Amino acid sequence: LTCLIKESELKIGTQLGDGSFGIVHKGEWNRSDGVIIPVAVKVLKEDLVQHQAVYDDFVREVEAMHSLQHPCLIRLHGVVLSHPLMMVTELAPLGSLLDYLHKECSHTSICSLWQFASEIASGMAFLESRRLLHRDLACRNVFLTSKTQAKIGDFGLLRPLPPGSDCYIMTEQRRVPFPWCAPESLKLRQFSLATDVWMFGITLWEMYTFGEEPWAGLSGHEILNKIDKKGERLIDPPAAPEIICNLMHRCWAANPADRPRFSQIVIELTSQS
Ligand SMILES: Nc1nccn2c1c(-c1ccc(Oc3ccccc3)cc1)nc2[C@H]1C[C@H](O)C1
């Protein structure tokens, strides 16, 4: 494992919050070359890697994540194979985009949101180019390393697409974020590059509503009924420019094949800004 970190190299500080799969602390990593790096340390929940098979699977995933380097992805520096496991990653001093939107609320300028949207699309286009799914794209899993830099995190238990197929049937009992899910994910537990695009549309909606909860108060069944049977979609956020509303609706096309690819979305968001 190329990215093993010894527990003795880590100094764990204050708790930053409760991320997905575990608690996150601020920390310092005393790298073997003597450089001290500010990091975030995700202490994974025990039950996550209980069984040896899951543990081995996870260690393989980490190898894949460690190899992904992109300016719009939170860098995974390595893991500490302690009990519980710890993931040592790049620190995002401004925390999650969701918390930032709630705190800053409408003080976040529309052009900052546009810049964040372009950066998220760019990070997702990189995952798409490696045929890797995120499966849990949402504002809670986007982090700010500065007021002008958003990075995607928690591409944690991403699953490489089975060779030759373009969708992944979800099996493990991982909790599914219903309000962010495409109809085919809710109906058939299918996840694909196109379902990541649907989730990007929901993430855009979260951004331009400054962190509102999509389909608040509805059950998975009620959401599926609305988006699948009735073809309903979330209300256009008043703060969203026409072009962003148009993009959201294309990401929410009922037929996955009609949704844009991230490579296309990046071109639209960067050429217009
Ligand atoms: N890196 C961070 N910096 C500051 C605050 N943070 C970070 C992470 C965080 C997110 C994901 C993660 O694990 C990864 C990252 C990349 C790829 C795979 C897993 C570690 C920390 N989580 C938080 C806080 C926000 C949430 O409330 C907990």
GROMACS .gro file of C-alpha atoms and ligand atoms in nm:
model
  301
    1LEU     CA    1   0.000   0.000   0.000
    2THR     CA    2   0.170   0.316  -0.119
    3CYS     CA    3  -0.017   0.549   0.111
    4LEU     CA    4   0.027   0.403   0.457
    5ILE     CA    5   0.064   0.658   0.735
    6LYS     CA    6   0.190   0.565   1.082
    7GLU     CA    7  -0.025   0.676   1.376
    8SER     CA    8   0.292   0.822   1.532
    9GLU     CA    9   0.318   1.067   1.239
   10LEU     CA   10  -0.025   1.213   1.318
   11LYS     CA   11  -0.125   1.474   1.573
   12ILE     CA   12  -0.504   1.481   1.605
   13GLY     CA   13  -0.670   1.807   1.709
   14THR     CA   14  -1.019   1.946   1.744
   15GLN     CA   15  -1.325   1.781   1.593
   16LEU     CA   16  -1.439   1.948   1.271
   17GLY     CA   17  -1.771   1.775   1.234
   18ASP     CA   18  -1.951   1.456   1.157
   19GLY     CA   19  -1.882   1.362   0.797
   20SER     CA   20  -2.021   1.064   0.610
   21PHE     CA   21  -1.871   0.735   0.735
   22GLY     CA   22  -1.715   0.893   1.038
   23ILE     CA   23  -1.606   1.180   1.258
   24VAL     CA   24  -1.359   1.433   1.112
   25HIS     CA   25  -1.083   1.600   1.313
   26LYS     CA   26  -0.833   1.869   1.228
   27GLY     CA   27  -0.477   1.736   1.247
   28GLU     CA   28  -0.110   1.766   1.161
   29TRP     CA   29   0.083   1.505   0.964
   30ASN     CA   30   0.455   1.494   1.034
   31ARG     CA   31   0.560   1.358   0.695
   32SER     CA   32   0.869   1.136   0.667
   33ASP     CA   33   1.059   1.423   0.498
   34GLY     CA   34   1.001   1.634   0.810
   35VAL     CA   35   0.741   1.865   0.658
   36ILE     CA   36   0.438   1.918   0.885
   37ILE     CA   37   0.113   1.926   0.682
   38PRO     CA   38  -0.223   2.048   0.815
   39VAL     CA   39  -0.472   1.766   0.743
   40ALA     CA   40  -0.825   1.648   0.803
   41VAL     CA   41  -0.851   1.305   0.965
   42LYS     CA   42  -1.165   1.101   0.907
   43VAL     CA   43  -1.199   0.836   1.179
   44LEU     CA   44  -1.413   0.572   1.015
   45LYS     CA   45  -1.706   0.419   1.198
   46GLU     CA   46  -1.617   0.078   1.340
   47ASP     CA   47  -1.900  -0.112   1.173
   48LEU     CA   48  -1.788   0.013   0.832
   49VAL     CA   49  -1.492  -0.220   0.807
   50GLN     CA   50  -1.596  -0.499   1.042
   51HIS     CA   51  -1.544  -0.795   0.818
   52GLN     CA   52  -1.208  -0.884   0.670
   53ALA     CA   53  -1.357  -0.892   0.317
   54VAL     CA   54  -1.496  -0.540   0.354
   55TYR     CA   55  -1.165  -0.429   0.506
   56ASP     CA   56  -0.965  -0.572   0.212
   57ASP     CA   57  -1.212  -0.414  -0.031
   58PHE     CA   58  -1.172  -0.080   0.143
   59VAL     CA   59  -0.792  -0.097   0.136
   60ARG     CA   60  -0.814  -0.159  -0.241
   61GLU     CA   61  -1.050   0.142  -0.277
   62VAL     CA   62  -0.805   0.361  -0.089
   63GLU     CA   63  -0.531   0.269  -0.333
   64ALA     CA   64  -0.760   0.385  -0.618
   65MET     CA   65  -0.857   0.708  -0.438
   66HIS     CA   66  -0.496   0.790  -0.354
   67SER     CA   67  -0.407   0.777  -0.721
   68LEU     CA   68  -0.670   1.041  -0.811
   69GLN     CA   69  -0.509   1.385  -0.814
   70HIS     CA   70  -0.708   1.685  -0.941
   71PRO     CA   71  -0.737   2.049  -0.826
   72CYS     CA   72  -1.112   1.999  -0.767
   73LEU     CA   73  -1.086   1.677  -0.564
   74ILE     CA   74  -0.993   1.666  -0.196
   75ARG     CA   75  -0.653   1.494  -0.190
   76LEU     CA   76  -0.633   1.167  -0.002
   77HIS     CA   77  -0.284   1.165   0.156
   78GLY     CA   78  -0.317   0.815   0.301
   79VAL     CA   79  -0.466   0.587   0.561
   80VAL     CA   80  -0.371   0.473   0.908
   81LEU     CA   81  -0.450   0.102   0.938
   82SER     CA   82  -0.542   0.138   1.304
   83HIS     CA   83  -0.868   0.039   1.467
   84PRO     CA   84  -1.068   0.229   1.374
   85LEU     CA   85  -0.923   0.309   1.034
   86MET     CA   86  -0.832   0.672   0.970
   87MET     CA   87  -0.824   0.855   0.635
   88VAL     CA   88  -0.578   1.145   0.619
   89THR     CA   89  -0.679   1.405   0.363
   90GLU     CA   90  -0.626   1.760   0.247
   91LEU     CA   91  -0.777   2.011   0.491
   92ALA     CA   92  -1.054   2.240   0.363
   93PRO     CA   93  -1.025   2.535   0.603
   94LEU     CA   94  -1.371   2.671   0.512
   95GLY     CA   95  -1.541   2.335   0.571
   96SER     CA   96  -1.828   2.192   0.369
   97LEU     CA   97  -2.005   2.399   0.103
   98LEU     CA   98  -2.338   2.325   0.274
   99ASP     CA   99  -2.222   2.468   0.607
  100TYR     CA  100  -2.071   2.767   0.423
  101LEU     CA  101  -2.396   2.842   0.237
  102HIS     CA  102  -2.593   2.824   0.563
  103LYS     CA  103  -2.345   3.049   0.743
  104GLU     CA  104  -2.291   3.301   0.463
  105CYS     CA  105  -2.646   3.259   0.331
  106SER     CA  106  -2.723   3.521   0.065
  107HIS     CA  107  -2.385   3.689   0.118
  108THR     CA  108  -2.243   3.428  -0.119
  109SER     CA  109  -2.236   3.608  -0.450
  110ILE     CA  110  -2.400   3.449  -0.754
  111CYS     CA  111  -2.067   3.454  -0.937
  112SER     CA  112  -1.901   3.261  -0.648
  113LEU     CA  113  -2.174   2.998  -0.688
  114TRP     CA  114  -2.106   2.987  -1.061
  115GLN     CA  115  -1.734   2.936  -0.993
  116PHE     CA  116  -1.808   2.656  -0.742
  117ALA     CA  117  -2.041   2.491  -0.996
  118SER     CA  118  -1.765   2.498  -1.261
  119GLU     CA  119  -1.513   2.348  -1.016
  120ILE     CA  120  -1.751   2.071  -0.908
  121ALA     CA  121  -1.825   1.992  -1.274
  122SER     CA  122  -1.454   1.987  -1.348
  123GLY     CA  123  -1.380   1.743  -1.063
  124MET     CA  124  -1.670   1.522  -1.174
  125ALA     CA  125  -1.550   1.536  -1.537
  126PHE     CA  126  -1.216   1.401  -1.411
  127LEU     CA  127  -1.390   1.111  -1.229
  128GLU     CA  128  -1.604   1.056  -1.543
  129SER     CA  129  -1.287   1.041  -1.757
  130ARG     CA  130  -1.164   0.764  -1.526
  131ARG     CA  131  -1.509   0.598  -1.547
  132LEU     CA  132  -1.541   0.632  -1.169
  133LEU     CA  133  -1.877   0.698  -1.005
  134HIS     CA  134  -1.919   0.922  -0.703
  135ARG     CA  135  -2.272   0.806  -0.609
  136ASP     CA  136  -2.314   1.062  -0.333
  137LEU     CA  137  -2.260   1.406  -0.489
  138ALA     CA  138  -2.425   1.674  -0.274
  139CYS     CA  139  -2.325   2.007  -0.114
  140ARG     CA  140  -2.243   1.821   0.210
  141ASN     CA  141  -1.969   1.636   0.017
  142VAL     CA  142  -1.817   1.946  -0.144
  143PHE     CA  143  -1.554   2.135   0.057
  144LEU     CA  144  -1.399   2.483   0.031
  145THR     CA  145  -1.022   2.524   0.057
  146SER     CA  146  -1.073   2.896  -0.009
  147LYS     CA  147  -1.355   3.138  -0.100
  148THR     CA  148  -1.281   3.059  -0.461
  149GLN     CA  149  -1.194   2.688  -0.455
  150ALA     CA  150  -1.447   2.408  -0.416
  151LYS     CA  151  -1.329   2.047  -0.403
  152ILE     CA  152  -1.524   1.722  -0.409
  153GLY     CA  153  -1.467   1.487  -0.116
  154ASP     CA  154  -1.599   1.149  -0.007
  155PHE     CA  155  -1.561   0.994  -0.349
  156GLY     CA  156  -1.501   0.741  -0.076
  157LEU     CA  157  -1.655   0.410  -0.162
  158LEU     CA  158  -1.673   0.491  -0.526
  159ARG     CA  159  -1.712   0.186  -0.742
  160PRO     CA  160  -1.530   0.153  -1.074
  161LEU     CA  161  -1.783   0.064  -1.342
  162PRO     CA  162  -1.780  -0.310  -1.422
  163PRO     CA  163  -1.591  -0.336  -1.754
  164GLY     CA  164  -1.821  -0.317  -2.055
  165SER     CA  165  -2.122  -0.199  -1.857
  166ASP     CA  166  -2.228   0.156  -1.790
  167CYS     CA  167  -2.415   0.115  -1.469
  168TYR     CA  168  -2.359  -0.027  -1.124
  169ILE     CA  169  -2.631  -0.218  -0.936
  170MET     CA  170  -2.601  -0.114  -0.575
  171THR     CA  171  -2.611  -0.407  -0.336
  172GLU     CA  172  -2.456  -0.328   0.003
  173GLN     CA  173  -2.692  -0.174   0.255
  174ARG     CA  174  -2.532   0.169   0.215
  175ARG     CA  175  -2.792   0.432   0.300
  176VAL     CA  176  -2.916   0.596  -0.020
  177PRO     CA  177  -2.967   0.977  -0.016
  178PHE     CA  178  -3.320   0.962  -0.168
  179PRO     CA  179  -3.374   1.337  -0.245
  180TRP     CA  180  -3.050   1.340  -0.450
  181CYS     CA  181  -3.125   1.017  -0.639
  182ALA     CA  182  -3.229   0.974  -1.001
  183PRO     CA  183  -3.551   0.776  -1.064
  184GLU     CA  184  -3.364   0.470  -1.190
  185SER     CA  185  -3.154   0.471  -0.870
  186LEU     CA  186  -3.467   0.475  -0.653
  187LYS     CA  187  -3.652   0.220  -0.866
  188LEU     CA  188  -3.375  -0.020  -0.968
  189ARG     CA  189  -3.081   0.083  -0.744
  190GLN     CA  190  -2.894   0.160  -1.065
  191PHE     CA  191  -2.604   0.405  -1.043
  192SER     CA  192  -2.418   0.533  -1.349
  193LEU     CA  193  -2.235   0.837  -1.479
  194ALA     CA  194  -2.584   0.967  -1.572
  195THR     CA  195  -2.710   0.931  -1.213
  196ASP     CA  196  -2.407   1.133  -1.097
  197VAL     CA  197  -2.520   1.403  -1.344
  198TRP     CA  198  -2.872   1.396  -1.193
  199MET     CA  199  -2.714   1.446  -0.846
  200PHE     CA  200  -2.511   1.737  -0.986
  201GLY     CA  201  -2.841   1.900  -1.085
  202ILE     CA  202  -2.969   1.859  -0.728
  203THR     CA  203  -2.637   1.999  -0.596
  204LEU     CA  204  -2.683   2.307  -0.819
  205TRP     CA  205  -3.034   2.350  -0.674
  206GLU     CA  206  -2.891   2.331  -0.320
  207MET     CA  207  -2.632   2.597  -0.407
  208TYR     CA  208  -2.875   2.848  -0.558
  209THR     CA  209  -3.121   2.803  -0.269
  210PHE     CA  210  -2.827   2.867  -0.031
  211GLY     CA  211  -2.852   2.521   0.124
  212GLU     CA  212  -3.221   2.434   0.128
  213GLU     CA  213  -3.309   2.065   0.159
  214PRO     CA  214  -3.446   1.918  -0.166
  215TRP     CA  215  -3.794   1.759  -0.138
  216ALA     CA  216  -3.795   1.846   0.235
  217GLY     CA  217  -4.028   1.630   0.441
  218LEU     CA  218  -4.105   1.378   0.166
  219SER     CA  219  -4.034   1.004   0.193
  220GLY     CA  220  -3.835   0.814  -0.073
  221HIS     CA  221  -4.163   0.673  -0.202
  222GLU     CA  222  -4.328   1.016  -0.232
  223ILE     CA  223  -4.020   1.159  -0.406
  224LEU     CA  224  -4.016   0.871  -0.656
  225ASN     CA  225  -4.387   0.922  -0.723
  226LYS     CA  226  -4.330   1.291  -0.796
  227ILE     CA  227  -4.019   1.264  -1.014
  228ASP     CA  228  -4.105   0.941  -1.191
  229LYS     CA  229  -4.483   0.911  -1.222
  230LYS     CA  230  -4.572   1.279  -1.233
  231GLY     CA  231  -4.255   1.406  -1.394
  232GLU     CA  232  -4.235   1.681  -1.131
  233ARG     CA  233  -3.908   1.867  -1.068
  234LEU     CA  234  -3.778   2.096  -0.791
  235ILE     CA  235  -3.889   2.460  -0.819
  236ASP     CA  236  -3.640   2.687  -0.997
  237PRO     CA  237  -3.449   2.880  -0.726
  238PRO     CA  238  -3.529   3.255  -0.762
  239ALA     CA  239  -3.154   3.337  -0.734
  240ALA     CA  240  -3.059   3.100  -1.018
  241PRO     CA  241  -2.986   3.254  -1.361
  242GLU     CA  242  -3.192   3.116  -1.652
  243ILE     CA  243  -2.892   2.926  -1.792
  244ILE     CA  244  -2.842   2.744  -1.459
  245CYS     CA  245  -3.213   2.650  -1.440
  246ASN     CA  246  -3.189   2.521  -1.795
  247LEU     CA  247  -2.883   2.313  -1.704
  248MET     CA  248  -3.055   2.168  -1.392
  249HIS     CA  249  -3.352   2.053  -1.600
  250ARG     CA  250  -3.126   1.887  -1.855
  251CYS     CA  251  -2.948   1.704  -1.570
  252TRP     CA  252  -3.293   1.586  -1.460
  253ALA     CA  253  -3.398   1.437  -1.795
  254ALA     CA  254  -3.613   1.127  -1.729
  255ASN     CA  255  -3.410   0.928  -1.983
  256PRO     CA  256  -3.050   0.894  -1.853
  257ALA     CA  257  -2.921   0.903  -2.212
  258ASP     CA  258  -3.063   1.256  -2.254
  259ARG     CA  259  -2.861   1.399  -1.963
  260PRO     CA  260  -2.545   1.596  -2.052
  261ARG     CA  261  -2.199   1.451  -1.976
  262PHE     CA  262  -1.978   1.637  -1.724
  263SER     CA  263  -1.730   1.712  -2.003
  264GLN     CA  264  -2.011   1.905  -2.178
  265ILE     CA  265  -2.126   2.076  -1.856
  266VAL     CA  266  -1.772   2.205  -1.789
  267ILE     CA  267  -1.758   2.362  -2.136
  268GLU     CA  268  -2.093   2.537  -2.083
  269LEU     CA  269  -2.004   2.667  -1.737
  270THR     CA  270  -1.654   2.785  -1.823
  271SER     CA  271  -1.726   2.938  -2.162
  272GLN     CA  272  -2.019   3.141  -2.020
  273SER     CA  273  -1.855   3.272  -1.701
  274LIG     N1  274  -1.123   1.757   0.437
  274LIG     C1  275  -1.198   1.832   0.525
  274LIG     N2  276  -1.156   1.955   0.560
  274LIG     C2  277  -1.231   2.031   0.644
  274LIG     C3  278  -1.350   1.988   0.695
  274LIG     N3  279  -1.392   1.864   0.661
  274LIG     C4  280  -1.319   1.784   0.578
  274LIG     C5  281  -1.392   1.664   0.567
  274LIG     C6  282  -1.355   1.542   0.497
  274LIG     C7  283  -1.429   1.494   0.388
  274LIG     C8  284  -1.394   1.375   0.326
  274LIG     C9  285  -1.287   1.303   0.375
  274LIG     O1  286  -1.254   1.180   0.321
  274LIG    C10  287  -1.226   1.164   0.187
  274LIG    C11  288  -1.177   1.270   0.109
  274LIG    C12  289  -1.147   1.244  -0.022
  274LIG    C13  290  -1.165   1.116  -0.076
  274LIG    C14  291  -1.215   1.015   0.004
  274LIG    C15  292  -1.247   1.039   0.136
  274LIG    C16  293  -1.213   1.349   0.482
  274LIG    C17  294  -1.247   1.470   0.543
  274LIG     N4  295  -1.504   1.674   0.641
  274LIG    C18  296  -1.502   1.793   0.698
  274LIG    C19  297  -1.605   1.843   0.793
  274LIG    C20  298  -1.724   1.907   0.725
  274LIG    C21  299  -1.811   1.797   0.782
  274LIG     O2  300  -1.903   1.848   0.874
  274LIG    C22  301  -1.694   1.735   0.848
   0.00000   0.00000   0.00000
